[in-house]
XYZ file of C-alpha atoms in Angstrom:
499
model
C -39.045 95.393 -76.271
C -39.063 95.869 -79.803
C -37.507 98.383 -82.526
C -39.462 100.139 -85.070
C -38.994 97.391 -87.164
C -40.882 95.243 -84.772
C -38.449 92.879 -84.236
C -36.024 92.101 -81.204
C -32.608 91.589 -82.275
C -30.379 89.396 -79.981
C -26.970 88.379 -80.184
C -25.320 85.576 -78.375
C -21.415 84.909 -78.077
C -20.363 81.716 -76.239
C -17.288 79.520 -76.312
C -16.941 75.823 -77.670
C -18.462 73.566 -75.610
C -20.764 75.924 -73.380
C -23.987 75.240 -75.073
C -24.441 78.234 -77.290
C -26.136 76.279 -79.929
C -28.347 74.686 -77.238
C -28.915 78.166 -75.997
C -30.100 79.538 -79.124
C -32.497 76.513 -79.730
C -33.872 76.923 -76.495
C -34.384 80.515 -77.576
C -36.326 79.998 -80.692
C -38.414 77.455 -78.901
C -39.633 79.673 -76.344
C -40.595 81.909 -79.061
C -42.281 79.774 -80.950
C -44.364 78.405 -77.776
C -45.188 82.153 -76.924
C -46.378 82.894 -80.672
C -43.252 84.386 -82.167
C -41.378 84.078 -85.066
C -37.499 83.490 -84.824
C -34.654 83.634 -87.395
C -31.523 82.654 -86.503
C -28.229 82.191 -88.051
C -24.572 81.388 -86.586
C -21.150 82.558 -87.297
C -18.673 79.739 -86.736
C -15.568 80.836 -84.317
C -12.938 78.799 -83.126
C -13.803 78.196 -79.693
C -11.601 78.663 -76.977
C -8.312 79.710 -79.345
C -9.216 83.382 -80.623
C -13.198 84.056 -80.026
C -16.282 82.749 -79.872
C -19.127 81.539 -82.011
C -21.461 84.123 -82.265
C -25.139 83.408 -82.674
C -27.696 85.908 -83.994
C -31.724 85.796 -83.495
C -34.165 88.132 -84.732
C -37.925 87.891 -83.236
C -41.343 88.957 -84.589
C -44.629 88.478 -82.831
C -47.259 86.612 -85.246
C -49.840 88.745 -83.923
C -48.753 91.348 -85.862
C -48.555 89.876 -89.216
C -50.702 91.256 -92.153
C -52.069 88.341 -93.830
C -49.807 85.608 -94.937
C -47.134 88.372 -95.361
C -44.059 87.448 -93.649
C -41.814 89.826 -91.996
C -38.076 90.189 -93.810
C -35.125 89.970 -91.084
C -31.677 90.272 -91.197
C -29.233 87.192 -91.543
C -26.451 89.432 -89.746
C -26.200 91.886 -86.746
C -25.492 95.375 -87.248
C -24.087 97.951 -85.023
C -26.492 99.946 -82.917
C -29.278 97.707 -83.957
C -29.208 95.004 -80.950
C -31.751 95.075 -78.152
C -30.004 92.143 -76.325
C -26.357 91.160 -76.200
C -25.334 87.724 -74.129
C -21.675 87.002 -73.556
C -20.689 83.577 -71.770
C -17.251 85.329 -70.572
C -16.356 88.891 -69.618
C -14.110 89.202 -72.449
C -16.457 88.462 -75.133
C -18.849 91.254 -73.459
C -15.615 93.496 -74.156
C -15.625 92.423 -78.109
C -19.234 92.700 -78.438
C -18.804 96.709 -77.064
C -15.538 96.863 -79.349
C -17.739 95.785 -82.571
C -20.309 98.557 -81.837
C -23.012 95.813 -80.930
C -23.652 97.350 -77.337
C -25.178 100.693 -77.577
C -26.469 102.700 -74.119
C -29.742 103.967 -75.634
C -31.092 100.521 -76.331
C -29.026 97.370 -75.378
C -29.111 95.245 -72.456
C -25.914 93.163 -71.966
C -25.848 89.771 -70.251
C -22.777 88.655 -69.318
C -20.486 86.123 -66.969
C -18.175 87.436 -64.694
C -15.374 84.853 -64.953
C -12.037 84.878 -67.285
C -11.546 82.198 -70.080
C -8.011 83.460 -71.345
C -7.820 83.781 -75.367
C -4.807 82.362 -77.102
C -3.788 86.280 -77.552
C -3.268 86.636 -74.050
C -1.721 83.159 -73.465
C 0.904 83.507 -76.398
C 2.119 86.923 -75.205
C 5.806 86.254 -74.041
C 5.463 88.511 -70.923
C 2.040 89.847 -69.303
C -0.836 89.753 -72.393
C -4.005 89.573 -69.631
C -6.987 91.629 -70.266
C -7.739 93.756 -67.557
C -11.043 92.288 -66.069
C -12.060 95.527 -64.245
C -11.525 97.384 -67.217
C -13.916 95.417 -69.237
C -16.379 95.574 -66.822
C -16.334 99.457 -66.405
C -16.387 100.128 -70.146
C -19.466 97.382 -70.487
C -21.371 99.281 -67.674
C -20.667 102.439 -69.662
C -21.813 101.196 -73.025
C -24.701 99.465 -71.930
C -28.018 100.279 -71.229
C -28.780 97.602 -68.702
C -26.054 95.546 -67.720
C -26.712 92.257 -65.679
C -23.617 90.267 -64.744
C -22.452 87.779 -61.874
C -20.053 84.305 -62.298
C -22.513 82.732 -64.086
C -19.919 79.699 -64.297
C -19.534 78.943 -60.695
C -23.488 78.768 -60.441
C -23.175 75.935 -63.770
C -20.454 74.313 -61.898
C -22.357 74.089 -58.597
C -25.193 72.333 -60.290
C -23.101 70.161 -62.650
C -24.058 71.480 -65.800
C -22.800 73.852 -68.449
C -23.071 77.541 -68.385
C -25.967 77.998 -71.184
C -28.813 76.819 -68.823
C -27.571 79.538 -66.125
C -27.434 82.008 -69.336
C -31.087 81.158 -70.051
C -32.094 81.986 -66.400
C -30.295 85.109 -66.509
C -32.094 86.337 -69.914
C -35.556 85.428 -68.675
C -34.787 87.084 -64.736
C -33.567 89.775 -66.749
C -37.230 90.606 -68.018
C -35.940 91.657 -71.525
C -38.058 89.301 -73.604
C -42.010 89.162 -73.225
C -42.179 85.560 -72.442
C -43.489 83.832 -69.085
C -41.111 81.935 -67.149
C -42.970 78.367 -67.284
C -42.149 78.631 -71.256
C -38.193 78.729 -70.530
C -38.706 75.903 -68.199
C -40.851 73.516 -70.583
C -38.143 73.756 -73.302
C -35.566 72.723 -70.746
C -37.746 69.649 -70.216
C -38.696 68.803 -73.360
C -35.074 68.225 -74.424
C -35.264 65.131 -72.099
C -31.429 65.939 -71.554
C -29.769 66.073 -67.942
C -33.149 67.843 -67.063
C -32.939 68.125 -63.420
C -29.213 69.745 -63.508
C -30.534 72.156 -66.184
C -33.906 73.293 -64.715
C -31.685 74.097 -61.090
C -28.929 75.805 -62.975
C -32.061 78.123 -64.728
C -33.730 78.886 -61.408
C -30.247 79.914 -60.067
C -29.572 82.108 -63.387
C -33.116 83.565 -62.678
C -33.122 84.398 -59.268
C -29.632 86.273 -59.464
C -30.592 88.016 -62.511
C -33.740 89.407 -60.964
C -32.334 89.955 -57.900
C -29.695 92.131 -59.331
C -31.814 93.899 -61.484
C -30.181 96.556 -63.660
C -27.954 97.560 -61.225
C -24.597 99.209 -62.817
C -21.000 97.812 -62.236
C -18.959 99.174 -59.228
C -15.042 99.083 -59.140
C -14.149 96.772 -56.278
C -13.559 98.478 -53.013
C -9.598 98.921 -52.262
C -8.238 96.001 -50.768
C -7.692 96.063 -47.316
C -4.227 96.033 -45.753
C -2.855 92.653 -46.344
C -1.809 90.620 -43.324
C 1.911 90.014 -42.913
C 2.762 86.517 -43.968
C 3.880 84.227 -41.470
C 6.036 81.116 -41.723
C 4.193 77.823 -40.787
C 5.217 75.504 -38.436
C 7.595 72.776 -39.732
C 6.363 69.129 -40.032
C 9.316 67.515 -40.393
C 13.281 67.883 -39.226
C 14.219 68.618 -43.046
C 11.482 71.361 -42.971
C 12.350 72.992 -39.480
C 15.912 73.023 -40.944
C 14.929 75.074 -44.191
C 12.863 77.409 -42.338
C 15.529 78.196 -39.518
C 17.784 79.410 -42.359
C 14.982 80.901 -44.181
C 14.231 83.019 -40.964
C 18.007 84.618 -41.112
C 16.540 86.674 -44.428
C 14.627 89.814 -43.864
C 10.909 89.178 -43.083
C 9.302 90.935 -46.557
C 11.566 87.951 -48.382
C 9.838 85.140 -46.397
C 7.010 84.420 -48.484
C 8.377 84.497 -51.706
C 11.521 82.560 -50.694
C 8.995 80.043 -48.676
C 6.716 79.443 -51.859
C 10.298 78.942 -53.807
C 11.500 76.119 -51.270
C 7.901 74.477 -51.573
C 8.371 74.429 -55.243
C 12.164 73.077 -54.838
C 11.263 70.280 -52.711
C 8.560 69.087 -54.743
C 10.751 69.320 -57.840
C 13.616 67.774 -56.679
C 14.321 67.285 -52.567
C 15.536 69.237 -49.330
C 19.120 69.490 -50.570
C 18.097 71.559 -53.625
C 15.898 73.717 -51.733
C 18.994 74.439 -49.562
C 21.185 75.043 -52.671
C 18.681 77.640 -53.294
C 18.909 79.375 -50.028
C 22.927 79.382 -50.349
C 22.804 81.243 -54.038
C 20.615 83.874 -52.387
C 22.611 84.051 -48.812
C 25.688 85.428 -51.294
C 23.522 87.910 -52.669
C 21.934 89.031 -49.479
C 25.462 89.114 -47.849
C 26.548 91.953 -50.144
C 24.371 94.285 -48.573
C 22.012 92.961 -45.720
C 21.163 96.291 -44.259
C 19.690 97.934 -47.674
C 15.703 97.605 -47.948
C 16.190 98.171 -51.519
C 18.682 95.292 -51.643
C 16.020 93.000 -49.943
C 13.846 93.890 -53.008
C 17.034 92.490 -55.286
C 16.905 89.092 -52.851
C 13.141 88.487 -53.170
C 13.065 89.034 -56.877
C 16.197 86.831 -57.521
C 14.277 84.341 -55.491
C 11.342 84.601 -57.439
C 12.938 83.928 -60.582
C 15.818 81.781 -59.410
C 13.058 79.132 -58.005
C 11.521 79.009 -61.289
C 14.547 78.651 -63.375
C 15.670 75.715 -60.950
C 12.822 73.810 -61.362
C 12.986 73.775 -65.357
C 10.840 71.384 -67.199
C 12.789 68.228 -68.655
C 11.410 64.932 -69.272
C 11.271 63.556 -65.799
C 9.337 66.955 -64.309
C 7.024 66.545 -67.136
C 6.178 62.810 -66.367
C 5.876 63.665 -62.721
C 3.207 66.256 -63.343
C 0.998 64.097 -65.552
C 0.949 61.339 -63.156
C -0.202 63.092 -60.252
C -3.485 61.978 -58.344
C -4.518 65.730 -58.378
C -4.306 66.133 -62.102
C -6.587 63.517 -62.711
C -8.972 64.519 -60.613
C -8.712 67.928 -62.051
C -9.664 66.518 -65.371
C -12.591 64.548 -63.902
C -14.151 68.033 -62.554
C -13.281 69.693 -65.952
C -15.055 66.618 -68.062
C -17.891 66.714 -65.461
C -17.458 62.723 -65.278
C -19.606 61.336 -62.900
C -18.442 59.306 -59.742
C -16.766 55.972 -60.947
C -17.127 56.875 -64.676
C -14.210 55.951 -67.132
C -12.688 58.473 -69.194
C -9.759 58.461 -71.713
C -6.650 61.012 -71.386
C -4.716 61.123 -74.618
C -1.378 63.024 -74.453
C 0.499 64.717 -76.938
C 4.386 64.355 -76.451
C 6.901 66.026 -78.985
C 10.370 65.029 -77.403
C 13.557 66.250 -79.172
C 16.976 65.050 -79.807
C 18.177 67.583 -76.907
C 15.659 66.711 -74.549
C 16.780 63.009 -74.721
C 20.347 63.564 -74.456
C 19.640 66.067 -71.426
C 18.265 62.907 -69.508
C 21.876 61.057 -70.335
C 25.090 61.567 -67.523
C 26.741 65.147 -68.941
C 29.589 63.485 -70.406
C 27.892 60.962 -72.312
C 25.220 62.965 -73.278
C 27.610 65.450 -74.675
C 29.118 62.855 -77.106
C 25.410 61.519 -78.156
C 24.447 64.941 -79.223
C 27.466 65.672 -80.944
C 27.565 62.318 -82.825
C 25.353 62.495 -86.272
C 24.689 58.932 -86.371
C 23.498 58.758 -82.973
C 21.143 61.887 -83.430
C 19.939 60.195 -86.251
C 18.897 57.249 -84.308
C 17.149 58.803 -81.776
C 15.356 60.894 -84.302
C 13.154 57.928 -84.786
C 11.760 58.479 -81.292
C 10.925 62.468 -81.689
C 8.272 64.011 -83.472
C 4.549 64.010 -82.551
C 3.361 60.822 -80.009
C -0.074 60.446 -78.771
C -0.015 58.485 -75.719
C -2.862 57.190 -73.595
C -1.846 58.159 -70.343
C -5.096 56.198 -68.544
C -3.372 52.698 -69.552
C -1.318 50.832 -67.204
C 1.659 50.550 -69.670
C 1.725 54.421 -70.477
C 1.316 55.007 -66.847
C 4.037 53.090 -65.448
C 6.428 54.229 -68.265
C 5.621 57.809 -67.196
C 6.238 56.952 -63.507
C 9.998 55.148 -64.490
C 10.679 58.256 -65.968
C 9.666 60.609 -63.226
C 11.507 58.689 -60.975
C 14.958 59.602 -62.949
C 14.817 62.814 -61.224
C 16.760 61.229 -58.333
C 19.411 61.173 -61.011
C 19.131 64.423 -62.321
C 22.239 66.423 -60.830
C 24.434 63.899 -62.973
C 22.717 64.690 -66.005
C 23.252 66.857 -69.257
C 20.202 69.065 -68.997
C 21.472 70.242 -65.066
C 24.784 70.771 -66.131
C 23.597 73.019 -69.083
C 20.953 74.445 -67.241
C 22.850 75.042 -63.910
C 25.940 76.763 -66.027
C 23.597 79.196 -67.199
C 22.157 80.045 -63.759
C 25.589 80.707 -62.358
C 26.498 83.025 -65.290
C 23.038 84.901 -64.172
C 23.937 84.933 -60.702
C 27.427 86.065 -60.881
C 26.404 88.857 -63.464
C 23.535 90.146 -60.573
C 26.310 89.850 -57.810
C 28.791 91.791 -59.537
C 26.452 94.450 -60.734
C 25.115 94.584 -57.188
C 28.308 95.808 -55.527
C 28.123 98.848 -57.335
C 25.132 99.445 -59.561
C 22.124 98.335 -57.803
C 19.709 99.494 -60.389
C 21.371 97.593 -62.994
C 21.737 94.509 -61.039
C 17.791 94.543 -60.689
C 17.381 94.729 -64.391
C 19.760 91.807 -64.838
C 17.403 89.827 -62.214
C 14.549 90.758 -63.729
C 15.594 89.159 -67.151
C 15.114 85.981 -65.284
C 11.348 86.564 -66.940
C 12.979 85.649 -70.176
C 14.120 81.789 -69.362
C 10.666 80.027 -69.937
C 9.151 77.054 -71.928
C 10.868 74.078 -73.337
C 12.270 72.863 -76.627
C 12.713 75.396 -79.133
C 11.326 78.217 -77.134
C 13.920 77.218 -74.268
C 16.451 77.273 -76.707
C 15.570 81.140 -77.882
C 15.029 82.351 -74.379
C 18.164 81.035 -73.324
C 20.192 82.516 -76.054
C 18.612 85.685 -75.411
C 19.737 85.291 -72.031
C 23.246 84.720 -72.773
C 23.426 87.352 -75.086
C 22.174 89.918 -72.491
C 24.707 88.626 -70.135
C 27.641 88.742 -72.374
C 26.846 92.492 -73.076
C 26.559 92.915 -69.420
C 29.902 91.289 -68.546
C 31.363 93.326 -71.648
C 30.722 96.596 -69.356
C 29.618 100.253 -70.419
C 25.741 99.288 -70.097
C 23.233 100.755 -68.204
C 20.144 99.799 -66.328
C 18.158 101.298 -69.213
C 19.886 99.357 -71.747
C 19.272 95.873 -70.081
C 15.908 97.055 -69.583
C 15.413 97.750 -73.453
C 16.886 94.477 -74.276
C 14.558 92.592 -72.332
C 11.591 94.444 -73.590
C 12.904 93.610 -76.913
C 13.303 89.630 -76.219
C 9.702 89.648 -74.986
C 8.288 92.008 -78.098
C 8.111 88.636 -80.562
C 9.148 85.143 -80.663
C 10.903 85.100 -83.388
C 13.508 87.279 -81.955
C 13.392 89.877 -84.927
C 13.313 92.895 -82.308
C 15.680 91.623 -80.124
C 17.977 91.275 -82.958
C 17.540 94.989 -83.819
C 18.149 96.174 -80.075
C 21.133 94.445 -80.018
C 22.621 95.657 -83.356
C 21.810 99.028 -82.368
């Protein structure tokens, strides 16, 4: 596949840690073994934060050289001038299409179907996730040939990074005039993880050659989901909770059951009963209405999340769990028995320290300038090795403080806000169910910790105050909520409140 200039132009986008540089060097080595010249350049990205590193290669056969005259090849990719585009993740494939590097007349696109969420998706205050199905459809329309499957899953299956699977997909696609043995030879020549890389290469090759150039097909409509069935309780405490849950409408069971699981893990069984008490009071306002059941279900979703607010004991609990260590071991691909270090970054604020104290004492300490100055010595960025015995035991001790959580200032503060929210919802539910549902959806606002938590709870309080004052409609509350989700500095929300 050569163009009018006789070159094959290839672009590769890979995230940090995925071996994009290694893959580029492999392609260069394969071209050299096959008697081709190859020129490459790279534009460093910022890895998983906002984009991939872009590698551009131009290949030219040596047997077409005229004497000692070398071809003049470009250092940068040009729109509409790409023969092969490779993306290590589907959103990066979408960016290639957006930038004009993929054209239906010329480009073979090879991409992995998996997702790695970018910072622009993660920082969104609501739901900023890009629809992968739309990306797949667009890629299929704009590429001449589109070869795709979950290459990360194959890499994980063989205990290596995705670059070896991408190389296999490139070889299996048959878009380069190179022998398969040349690809295998350059992998073996590195002397690093040869067995796993070769196995992943073979798996990628087989999948690409088997799928060929098939076009993307949207997923078939999902089958009608099977109704959720409450599991059988294994303890007396669990049985008591499930018996109480069965009094709720069946369409609420799944959400409320998941909420109960989270609350028991966060605190204890009485805390889960407290959750059901609040929802029972809401359900009693209109137990026979299907619309009201939806209100109870949505309230149950956000109430469970809010009641599991992240304080210092919760953070310590999550960071010392065995399954977290196992997850990290998997992510870094540590061998069985291999030691690794984990450095955590902590940035506690004075308010979060005071939240651990008994409510009355915490208020006095928080109001005291001298106490705040003293506690300020322990704030700021702290880096702690949680794989050391001392730090691990410290975190376990902090996690154990959750048994006294109900007496703390943090609990008093959060549950006062929760009660004001629930009271506003119940007041509206009796006369204006649409307004009540919009108030319930405001539970989406309360999230994060530190300054983010302070901002979102302040916005929630402002909305509740507006609702309690009266003369607001459901659309008014919806508009305020969307404005609060508009930016993380509160400018849109301030304008909406003023309007």
